Amino acid sequence: MSGTKSPNPETLVLHAGYRADSTTGAVAVPIYQTTSYQFRDADHARRLFALEELGNVYTRIMNPTTGVLEDRMAALEGGAAALAVASGQAASALSLQNLASAGDNVVSSTDLYGGTWNLFANTLRAQGIEVRFVDPSDPENFRRATDARTRAYYAETLPNPKLQVFPISEVAAIGREAGIPLIMDNTAAPLLCRPFDHGAAIIVYSLTKYIGGHGTSIGGMIIDSGRFDWEAHSDRQPNLTQPDPSYHGAVWTDAVRPLGPIAYIMRARTVLLRDLGPALSPMNAFMIAQGLETLPLRMERHCANANKVAAWLAARGDVTRVIHPSQQKGEARRRADAYLKQGYGGLIGFELAGGVDAGRRFIDALKMFYHVANIGDARSLAIHPASTTHSQLSPEEQLATGVTDGYVRLSIGLEHIDDILADLEQALAASGG
Ligand code: PLP
């Protein structure tokens, strides 16, 4: 039974994609803890495998609990369809592997999560997919790095640690002219930014962060806008426009036409999820869907608390730099205001006058903030990226992504602002500034 249609995220996160279980009437999304599904008869099975009909075959490829989460995320972003996977990392990897093969390349912003950087710089490269990193402050850098084998552009909406918003519409327009889709990792800015409204073709998420919101479950999502014309420059996208030997010669853009503009996501599901296997478990899909129901309320509070913390830090003598869109000026601020309509997000970076040693003392002195490698939890979190999340990058790579030695990252939670500031105050005092 499908859910309510609405333009409003507050309603969609509760109602899109599901109303009640058709057999039991259950209102909460049921956890379909099953590997496989009984076919009605031999012809039904044949039709499902031939993609003449969409339906459940095996939980590695699709599952009804996961399906509700996929439909809700697609609705929230204004997309045509979505594919849940086991982690944000799997979402990033599959989003590119779906278009690029050995010998192809992708142009990516330098401003990336450390794990994504490693995936791009080392693992994809070892598979023969070259990722060309460019500085996103000038959108034209994407055009300059493009050649005939460029299959996609990739960036994060609100990349930490720099927290400088990516010029989505500018780069999407450069790509569209050449038949190159822009893939946006919107993990740090759900609801604050809708990348499809600015021309992005594909969105990826780590659901582990704000979407799940409670630090319980790892998950990822790929969302297809359904608005990118893969056939306009069909040489550019052979995986979707040429016969695919791994699915008895299907040309994906033709094969799925009766089902809607979902060639990209159908190939990701039926080829990559089938072959590589990073499926989200139904239990994690349930946990993440539960978190998603309160995302609009939580994002409001994350943003309100972070604005207050950023202003408070900026007024202190022992803090030399505060990194948060509210503190930016010039082009960075213009982009933040153009793309983040609902708030500047919950992440803050700062540097202490006492450098890396003061940063370490600060982290060790925190009492309420958790010292963890995560963001987007309901609780406030802190970490020192240079010695943790970004430690596998070379010093030059760290600087390119914006990690300096003394940088401390905060993910501001939902606690009362007085308690957040009190913990920061005592830890700053203990750090010696
Ligand atoms: N993208 C961003 C922006 C992230 O911050 C992370 C994780 O920190 C990921 C992707 C990877 O997600 P996951 O940890 O769910 O694999």
Coordinates of C-alpha atoms and ligand atoms in Angstrom, one line a residue:
M1 CA 0.0 0.0 0.0
S2 CA 1.7 3.2 -1.0
G3 CA 1.8 6.4 1.1
T4 CA 0.7 10.0 1.0
K5 CA 2.0 12.4 -1.8
S6 CA 3.2 15.7 -0.5
P7 CA 5.7 18.4 -1.3
N8 CA 6.7 18.6 2.4
P9 CA 9.6 16.7 3.8
E10 CA 8.0 16.6 7.3
T11 CA 5.1 14.5 5.8
L12 CA 7.2 12.5 3.3
V13 CA 9.5 11.0 6.0
L14 CA 6.5 9.6 7.8
H15 CA 4.2 8.6 4.9
A16 CA 6.0 8.2 1.5
G17 CA 6.2 4.7 0.1
Y18 CA 4.2 3.0 2.8
R19 CA 0.8 3.3 4.5
A20 CA 0.1 0.0 6.3
D21 CA 0.9 -3.6 5.8
S22 CA -1.6 -5.1 3.3
T23 CA -2.0 -8.3 5.3
T24 CA -1.8 -7.3 9.0
G25 CA -2.5 -3.5 8.9
A26 CA 0.8 -2.9 10.8
V27 CA 1.5 0.9 10.7
A28 CA 5.2 0.7 11.6
V29 CA 7.3 -0.5 8.6
P30 CA 7.6 -4.3 9.1
I31 CA 11.0 -5.9 9.2
Y32 CA 10.9 -8.5 6.4
Q33 CA 13.7 -10.7 7.7
T34 CA 13.7 -13.1 4.8
T35 CA 16.3 -14.0 2.2
S36 CA 13.9 -15.1 -0.5
Y37 CA 10.3 -14.9 -1.8
Q38 CA 7.8 -17.5 -3.0
F39 CA 7.0 -17.1 -6.7
R40 CA 3.4 -17.4 -7.7
D41 CA 4.2 -19.8 -10.5
A42 CA 6.9 -20.6 -13.1
D43 CA 5.8 -17.8 -15.4
H44 CA 5.9 -15.3 -12.5
A45 CA 9.5 -16.3 -11.8
R46 CA 10.4 -16.0 -15.4
R47 CA 8.9 -12.6 -15.7
L48 CA 10.7 -11.3 -12.7
F49 CA 14.1 -12.5 -13.9
A50 CA 13.4 -11.1 -17.4
L51 CA 12.6 -7.7 -15.8
E52 CA 9.1 -7.8 -17.4
E53 CA 7.7 -7.3 -14.0
L54 CA 9.3 -5.8 -10.9
G55 CA 9.1 -7.9 -7.7
N56 CA 11.0 -9.5 -4.9
V57 CA 13.4 -12.3 -5.8
Y58 CA 16.2 -12.4 -3.3
T59 CA 17.1 -9.9 -0.5
R60 CA 20.6 -9.3 -1.9
I61 CA 18.8 -7.4 -4.7
M62 CA 15.7 -6.1 -3.1
N63 CA 13.6 -6.3 0.1
P64 CA 10.3 -4.8 1.1
T65 CA 11.6 -3.1 4.3
T66 CA 14.5 -1.7 2.4
G67 CA 12.2 -0.7 -0.4
V68 CA 10.2 1.6 1.9
L69 CA 13.4 3.4 2.9
E70 CA 14.4 3.6 -0.8
D71 CA 11.0 5.1 -1.8
R72 CA 11.1 7.6 1.1
M73 CA 14.6 8.8 0.2
A74 CA 13.7 9.1 -3.5
A75 CA 10.5 11.1 -2.5
L76 CA 12.5 13.4 -0.2
E77 CA 15.0 14.3 -2.9
G78 CA 12.5 14.5 -5.7
G79 CA 14.1 11.5 -7.5
A80 CA 12.7 8.7 -9.6
A81 CA 14.1 5.8 -7.7
A82 CA 16.7 4.8 -5.2
L83 CA 19.0 1.9 -4.2
A84 CA 20.0 1.2 -0.6
V85 CA 23.4 -0.4 0.0
A86 CA 25.3 -1.6 3.0
S87 CA 27.3 1.6 3.7
G88 CA 28.0 5.1 2.4
Q89 CA 31.3 3.7 1.0
A90 CA 29.4 1.1 -1.0
A91 CA 27.1 3.9 -2.3
S92 CA 30.1 6.0 -3.5
A93 CA 31.9 3.0 -5.1
L94 CA 28.8 1.7 -6.9
S95 CA 27.7 5.1 -8.0
L96 CA 30.9 5.4 -10.1
Q97 CA 31.4 1.7 -11.0
N98 CA 27.9 1.9 -12.6
L99 CA 29.3 4.2 -15.2
A100 CA 33.0 3.8 -15.3
S101 CA 35.1 0.8 -16.3
A102 CA 38.8 0.1 -16.6
G103 CA 40.3 2.8 -18.8
D104 CA 37.7 5.4 -18.0
N105 CA 38.0 8.3 -15.7
V106 CA 36.0 10.4 -13.3
V107 CA 36.6 14.0 -12.2
S108 CA 36.2 14.6 -8.5
S109 CA 36.4 17.5 -6.1
T110 CA 39.4 17.4 -3.8
D111 CA 37.1 18.2 -0.9
L112 CA 36.1 14.7 0.2
Y113 CA 35.6 12.5 3.2
G114 CA 39.0 10.7 3.9
G115 CA 37.5 7.2 3.1
T116 CA 36.1 8.4 -0.2
W117 CA 39.5 9.9 -1.0
N118 CA 41.2 6.5 -0.4
L119 CA 38.6 4.7 -2.4
F120 CA 39.2 7.1 -5.4
A121 CA 42.9 7.5 -5.2
N122 CA 43.8 3.9 -4.6
T123 CA 41.1 1.2 -4.9
L124 CA 39.3 2.5 -8.0
R125 CA 42.7 3.3 -9.5
A126 CA 43.8 -0.3 -8.9
Q127 CA 40.6 -1.3 -10.8
G128 CA 41.7 0.9 -13.7
I129 CA 39.3 3.8 -13.0
E130 CA 41.3 7.0 -12.8
V131 CA 39.9 9.7 -10.5
R132 CA 41.2 13.1 -11.4
F133 CA 41.0 15.5 -8.4
V134 CA 40.3 19.2 -9.0
D135 CA 39.9 22.2 -6.8
P136 CA 36.2 23.0 -6.7
S137 CA 36.6 26.7 -6.0
D138 CA 36.7 27.2 -9.8
P139 CA 34.0 25.1 -11.5
E140 CA 35.9 25.3 -14.8
N141 CA 38.5 23.0 -13.3
F142 CA 36.0 20.2 -14.0
R143 CA 35.8 21.1 -17.7
R144 CA 39.6 21.3 -17.9
A145 CA 40.1 17.8 -16.5
T146 CA 37.5 16.2 -18.8
D147 CA 38.3 14.1 -21.8
A148 CA 36.5 11.6 -24.0
R149 CA 36.7 8.8 -21.4
T150 CA 35.3 11.0 -18.5
R151 CA 32.1 9.2 -17.3
A152 CA 31.1 11.3 -14.2
Y153 CA 31.7 14.2 -12.0
Y154 CA 31.7 13.7 -8.2
A155 CA 31.6 16.0 -5.2
E156 CA 30.2 16.5 -1.7
T157 CA 27.6 19.2 -1.0
L158 CA 29.0 20.4 2.3
P159 CA 32.4 18.7 2.6
N160 CA 34.2 18.5 5.9
P161 CA 36.7 19.7 7.0
K162 CA 36.5 22.8 4.8
L163 CA 32.7 23.2 5.0
Q164 CA 32.7 25.2 1.7
V165 CA 29.6 24.4 -0.2
F166 CA 30.2 22.9 -3.7
P167 CA 29.0 24.9 -6.8
I168 CA 26.4 22.3 -7.8
S169 CA 24.6 24.1 -10.6
E170 CA 27.8 25.5 -12.2
V171 CA 29.4 22.0 -12.4
A172 CA 26.2 20.2 -13.3
A173 CA 25.8 22.6 -16.3
I174 CA 29.4 21.9 -17.5
G175 CA 28.7 18.2 -17.3
R176 CA 25.3 18.2 -18.9
E177 CA 26.8 19.9 -22.1
A178 CA 29.1 16.9 -22.5
G179 CA 26.7 14.1 -21.3
I180 CA 28.5 13.8 -17.9
P181 CA 26.3 13.4 -14.8
L182 CA 27.2 15.1 -11.6
I183 CA 27.0 12.8 -8.6
M184 CA 26.6 14.6 -5.2
D185 CA 27.3 13.1 -1.8
N186 CA 24.7 15.0 0.3
T187 CA 25.5 13.2 3.6
A188 CA 26.2 16.4 5.6
A189 CA 23.3 18.4 4.2
P190 CA 20.0 16.3 4.0
L191 CA 17.0 18.6 3.7
L192 CA 19.2 21.6 3.8
C193 CA 20.1 21.2 0.1
R194 CA 18.2 19.2 -2.6
P195 CA 21.0 18.7 -5.2
F196 CA 18.5 17.6 -7.9
D197 CA 17.0 21.1 -7.8
H198 CA 20.4 22.4 -8.9
G199 CA 21.0 20.0 -11.7
A200 CA 22.8 17.1 -10.1
A201 CA 21.9 13.7 -11.7
I202 CA 22.6 11.3 -8.9
I203 CA 22.8 11.7 -5.1
V204 CA 24.6 9.4 -2.7
Y205 CA 24.3 9.3 1.0
S206 CA 25.9 7.7 4.0
L207 CA 22.7 6.9 5.9
T208 CA 24.9 6.2 8.9
K209 CA 25.0 9.9 9.7
Y210 CA 22.0 12.3 9.9
I211 CA 19.5 10.1 8.1
G212 CA 19.7 7.3 10.7
G213 CA 20.6 9.9 13.2
H214 CA 21.2 7.8 16.3
G215 CA 24.5 6.1 15.6
T216 CA 23.0 2.6 15.4
S217 CA 23.4 1.4 11.8
I218 CA 25.7 1.7 8.9
G219 CA 24.0 2.2 5.5
G220 CA 24.2 4.0 2.2
M221 CA 21.8 5.1 -0.6
I222 CA 22.1 6.0 -4.3
I223 CA 19.2 8.1 -5.7
D224 CA 18.6 8.5 -9.4
S225 CA 17.0 11.9 -10.4
G226 CA 15.5 10.2 -13.5
R227 CA 16.2 13.6 -15.2
F228 CA 19.6 12.9 -16.8
D229 CA 19.5 12.1 -20.5
W230 CA 21.9 9.2 -20.9
E231 CA 21.2 8.9 -24.6
A232 CA 21.9 12.6 -25.5
H233 CA 25.6 11.7 -25.7
S234 CA 25.3 8.0 -25.9
D235 CA 29.0 7.3 -26.6
R236 CA 29.8 8.8 -23.3
Q237 CA 27.8 6.3 -21.3
P238 CA 28.3 2.8 -22.8
N239 CA 27.3 1.0 -19.6
L240 CA 23.7 2.3 -20.1
T241 CA 23.4 2.7 -23.8
Q242 CA 25.3 -0.3 -25.2
P243 CA 24.3 -4.0 -24.9
D244 CA 25.3 -5.3 -21.5
P245 CA 26.8 -8.8 -21.7
S246 CA 26.2 -9.4 -18.0
Y247 CA 22.4 -9.1 -18.5
H248 CA 21.9 -11.1 -21.8
G249 CA 22.7 -8.0 -23.9
A250 CA 20.2 -5.6 -22.4
V251 CA 20.6 -2.0 -23.3
W252 CA 19.5 -0.5 -20.0
T253 CA 18.0 2.8 -21.4
D254 CA 15.8 0.7 -23.7
A255 CA 15.1 -2.2 -21.3
V256 CA 13.7 -0.1 -18.5
R257 CA 11.8 2.5 -20.6
P258 CA 8.4 1.0 -19.8
L259 CA 9.3 1.2 -16.0
G260 CA 10.3 4.9 -16.1
P261 CA 13.6 6.9 -16.4
I262 CA 15.5 4.6 -14.1
A263 CA 18.1 3.0 -16.3
Y264 CA 21.0 4.0 -14.0
I265 CA 19.5 2.7 -10.8
M266 CA 18.2 -0.5 -12.4
R267 CA 21.7 -1.3 -13.6
A268 CA 23.2 -0.6 -10.2
R269 CA 20.7 -2.9 -8.6
T270 CA 20.5 -5.8 -11.1
V271 CA 24.2 -5.8 -12.1
L272 CA 26.3 -4.3 -9.3
L273 CA 24.3 -5.3 -6.3
R274 CA 23.8 -8.7 -7.8
D275 CA 27.5 -9.2 -8.5
L276 CA 29.3 -7.3 -5.8
G277 CA 26.6 -7.9 -3.1
P278 CA 26.8 -5.0 -0.6
A279 CA 23.1 -5.2 0.4
L280 CA 21.7 -3.4 3.4
S281 CA 20.2 -5.7 5.9
P282 CA 16.4 -5.4 6.5
M283 CA 17.1 -4.7 10.2
N284 CA 19.4 -1.8 9.4
A285 CA 16.9 -0.5 6.9
F286 CA 14.2 -0.5 9.6
M287 CA 16.5 1.3 12.1
I288 CA 17.5 3.9 9.5
A289 CA 13.8 4.4 8.4
Q290 CA 12.9 4.9 12.1
G291 CA 15.6 7.6 12.3
L292 CA 14.5 9.2 9.0
E293 CA 11.0 9.9 10.5
T294 CA 12.4 12.6 12.7
L295 CA 15.0 14.0 10.3
P296 CA 13.3 17.4 9.7
L297 CA 13.0 18.1 13.4
R298 CA 16.6 17.0 14.1
M299 CA 18.1 19.0 11.3
E300 CA 16.5 22.2 12.6
R301 CA 18.0 21.6 16.1
H302 CA 21.4 20.5 14.7
C303 CA 21.6 23.7 12.7
A304 CA 20.3 26.0 15.5
N305 CA 22.8 24.6 18.0
A306 CA 25.7 24.7 15.6
N307 CA 25.0 28.4 14.7
K308 CA 25.2 29.2 18.4
V309 CA 28.4 27.2 18.9
A310 CA 30.1 28.8 15.9
A311 CA 29.3 32.3 17.1
W312 CA 30.5 31.4 20.6
L313 CA 33.8 30.0 19.4
A314 CA 34.4 32.9 17.1
A315 CA 34.2 35.3 20.0
R316 CA 37.0 33.5 22.0
G317 CA 40.6 34.6 22.1
D318 CA 42.0 31.0 22.3
V319 CA 40.3 30.0 19.0
T320 CA 42.2 31.2 16.0
R321 CA 39.8 30.0 13.2
V322 CA 36.2 28.8 13.1
I323 CA 35.1 26.9 10.1
H324 CA 31.3 27.0 9.6
P325 CA 29.3 28.5 6.8
S326 CA 27.9 31.2 9.2
Q327 CA 31.4 32.5 9.6
Q328 CA 32.3 32.6 5.9
K329 CA 32.6 35.6 3.7
G330 CA 32.8 36.3 -0.1
E331 CA 32.1 33.5 -2.6
A332 CA 32.1 30.7 -0.1
R333 CA 29.3 32.5 1.8
R334 CA 27.4 33.3 -1.4
R335 CA 27.4 29.6 -2.2
A336 CA 26.4 28.6 1.3
D337 CA 23.4 30.9 1.1
A338 CA 22.5 29.8 -2.5
Y339 CA 22.5 26.1 -1.7
L340 CA 21.8 25.7 2.0
K341 CA 18.3 27.2 2.2
Q342 CA 17.3 25.6 5.5
G343 CA 20.4 26.0 7.6
Y344 CA 24.2 25.7 7.6
G345 CA 24.3 22.2 9.0
G346 CA 25.6 20.7 12.2
L347 CA 29.4 20.5 11.5
I348 CA 32.0 22.9 12.8
G349 CA 35.7 23.0 12.6
F350 CA 38.1 25.1 14.6
E351 CA 41.7 25.6 15.3
L352 CA 43.3 26.5 18.6
A353 CA 46.1 29.0 19.2
G354 CA 48.0 26.2 20.9
G355 CA 48.0 24.1 17.7
V356 CA 48.1 20.3 17.5
D357 CA 49.0 19.8 21.2
A358 CA 46.2 22.0 22.5
G359 CA 43.9 20.2 20.1
R360 CA 44.7 16.8 21.6
R361 CA 44.4 18.2 25.1
F362 CA 41.0 19.6 24.2
I363 CA 39.7 16.3 22.9
D364 CA 40.9 14.4 25.9
A365 CA 39.2 16.9 28.3
L366 CA 35.7 16.7 26.8
K367 CA 33.2 15.1 29.2
M368 CA 29.9 15.2 27.4
F369 CA 31.0 15.2 23.7
Y370 CA 31.9 11.7 22.5
H371 CA 35.3 11.3 20.9
V372 CA 34.3 9.1 17.9
A373 CA 34.9 8.8 14.1
N374 CA 31.4 9.7 13.2
I375 CA 29.1 12.7 12.4
G376 CA 25.4 13.3 12.4
D377 CA 24.6 11.5 15.6
A378 CA 21.9 12.9 18.0
R379 CA 24.8 13.3 20.5
S380 CA 27.6 15.8 20.1
L381 CA 30.8 14.4 18.8
A382 CA 34.4 15.6 18.4
I383 CA 37.5 14.3 16.6
H384 CA 41.0 15.4 15.4
P385 CA 40.9 14.5 11.7
A386 CA 44.7 14.7 11.0
S387 CA 45.4 11.8 13.4
T388 CA 42.2 9.8 12.6
T389 CA 39.8 10.0 9.7
H390 CA 42.3 11.6 7.3
S391 CA 45.5 9.9 8.7
Q392 CA 45.9 7.6 5.8
L393 CA 46.3 10.6 3.4
S394 CA 49.7 12.0 2.7
P395 CA 50.5 15.5 4.3
E396 CA 49.9 17.1 0.9
E397 CA 46.6 15.2 0.4
Q398 CA 45.5 16.2 3.9
L399 CA 46.1 19.9 3.1
A400 CA 44.3 19.6 -0.3
T401 CA 41.2 18.3 1.6
G402 CA 41.6 21.1 4.2
V403 CA 42.9 19.1 7.2
T404 CA 45.5 21.1 9.1
D405 CA 47.4 19.7 12.2
G406 CA 45.4 21.7 14.7
Y407 CA 42.0 21.2 13.2
V408 CA 39.3 19.9 15.5
R409 CA 35.9 18.8 14.1
L410 CA 32.7 19.0 16.0
S411 CA 29.4 17.4 15.1
I412 CA 26.9 19.3 17.1
G413 CA 24.1 17.2 18.6
L414 CA 20.7 17.8 20.0
E415 CA 21.6 18.4 23.7
H416 CA 20.6 21.7 25.3
I417 CA 22.8 24.4 24.1
D418 CA 23.9 25.4 27.6
D419 CA 25.3 21.9 28.2
I420 CA 27.1 21.9 24.8
L421 CA 28.7 25.2 25.5
A422 CA 29.6 24.3 29.1
D423 CA 31.5 21.1 27.9
L424 CA 33.3 23.1 25.3
E425 CA 34.2 25.8 27.8
Q426 CA 35.7 23.4 30.3
A427 CA 37.6 21.5 27.6
L428 CA 39.0 24.7 26.1
A429 CA 40.2 25.8 29.6
A430 CA 41.8 22.4 30.2
S431 CA 43.5 22.6 26.8
G432 CA 45.4 25.7 27.7
G433 CA 44.2 27.4 24.5
Ligands
PLP1 N1 30.4 10.3 2.7 C1 30.7 11.1 3.7 C2 30.5 12.6 3.5 C3 31.0 10.6 5.0 O1 31.2 11.5 6.0 C4 31.1 9.2 5.2 C5 31.5 8.6 6.5 O2 32.0 9.3 7.3 C6 30.9 8.4 4.1 C7 30.5 9.0 2.9 C8 31.0 6.9 4.2 O3 29.9 6.4 4.8 P1 29.9 5.0 5.6 O4 30.7 5.3 6.9 O5 28.4 4.8 5.9 O6 30.5 4.0 4.8

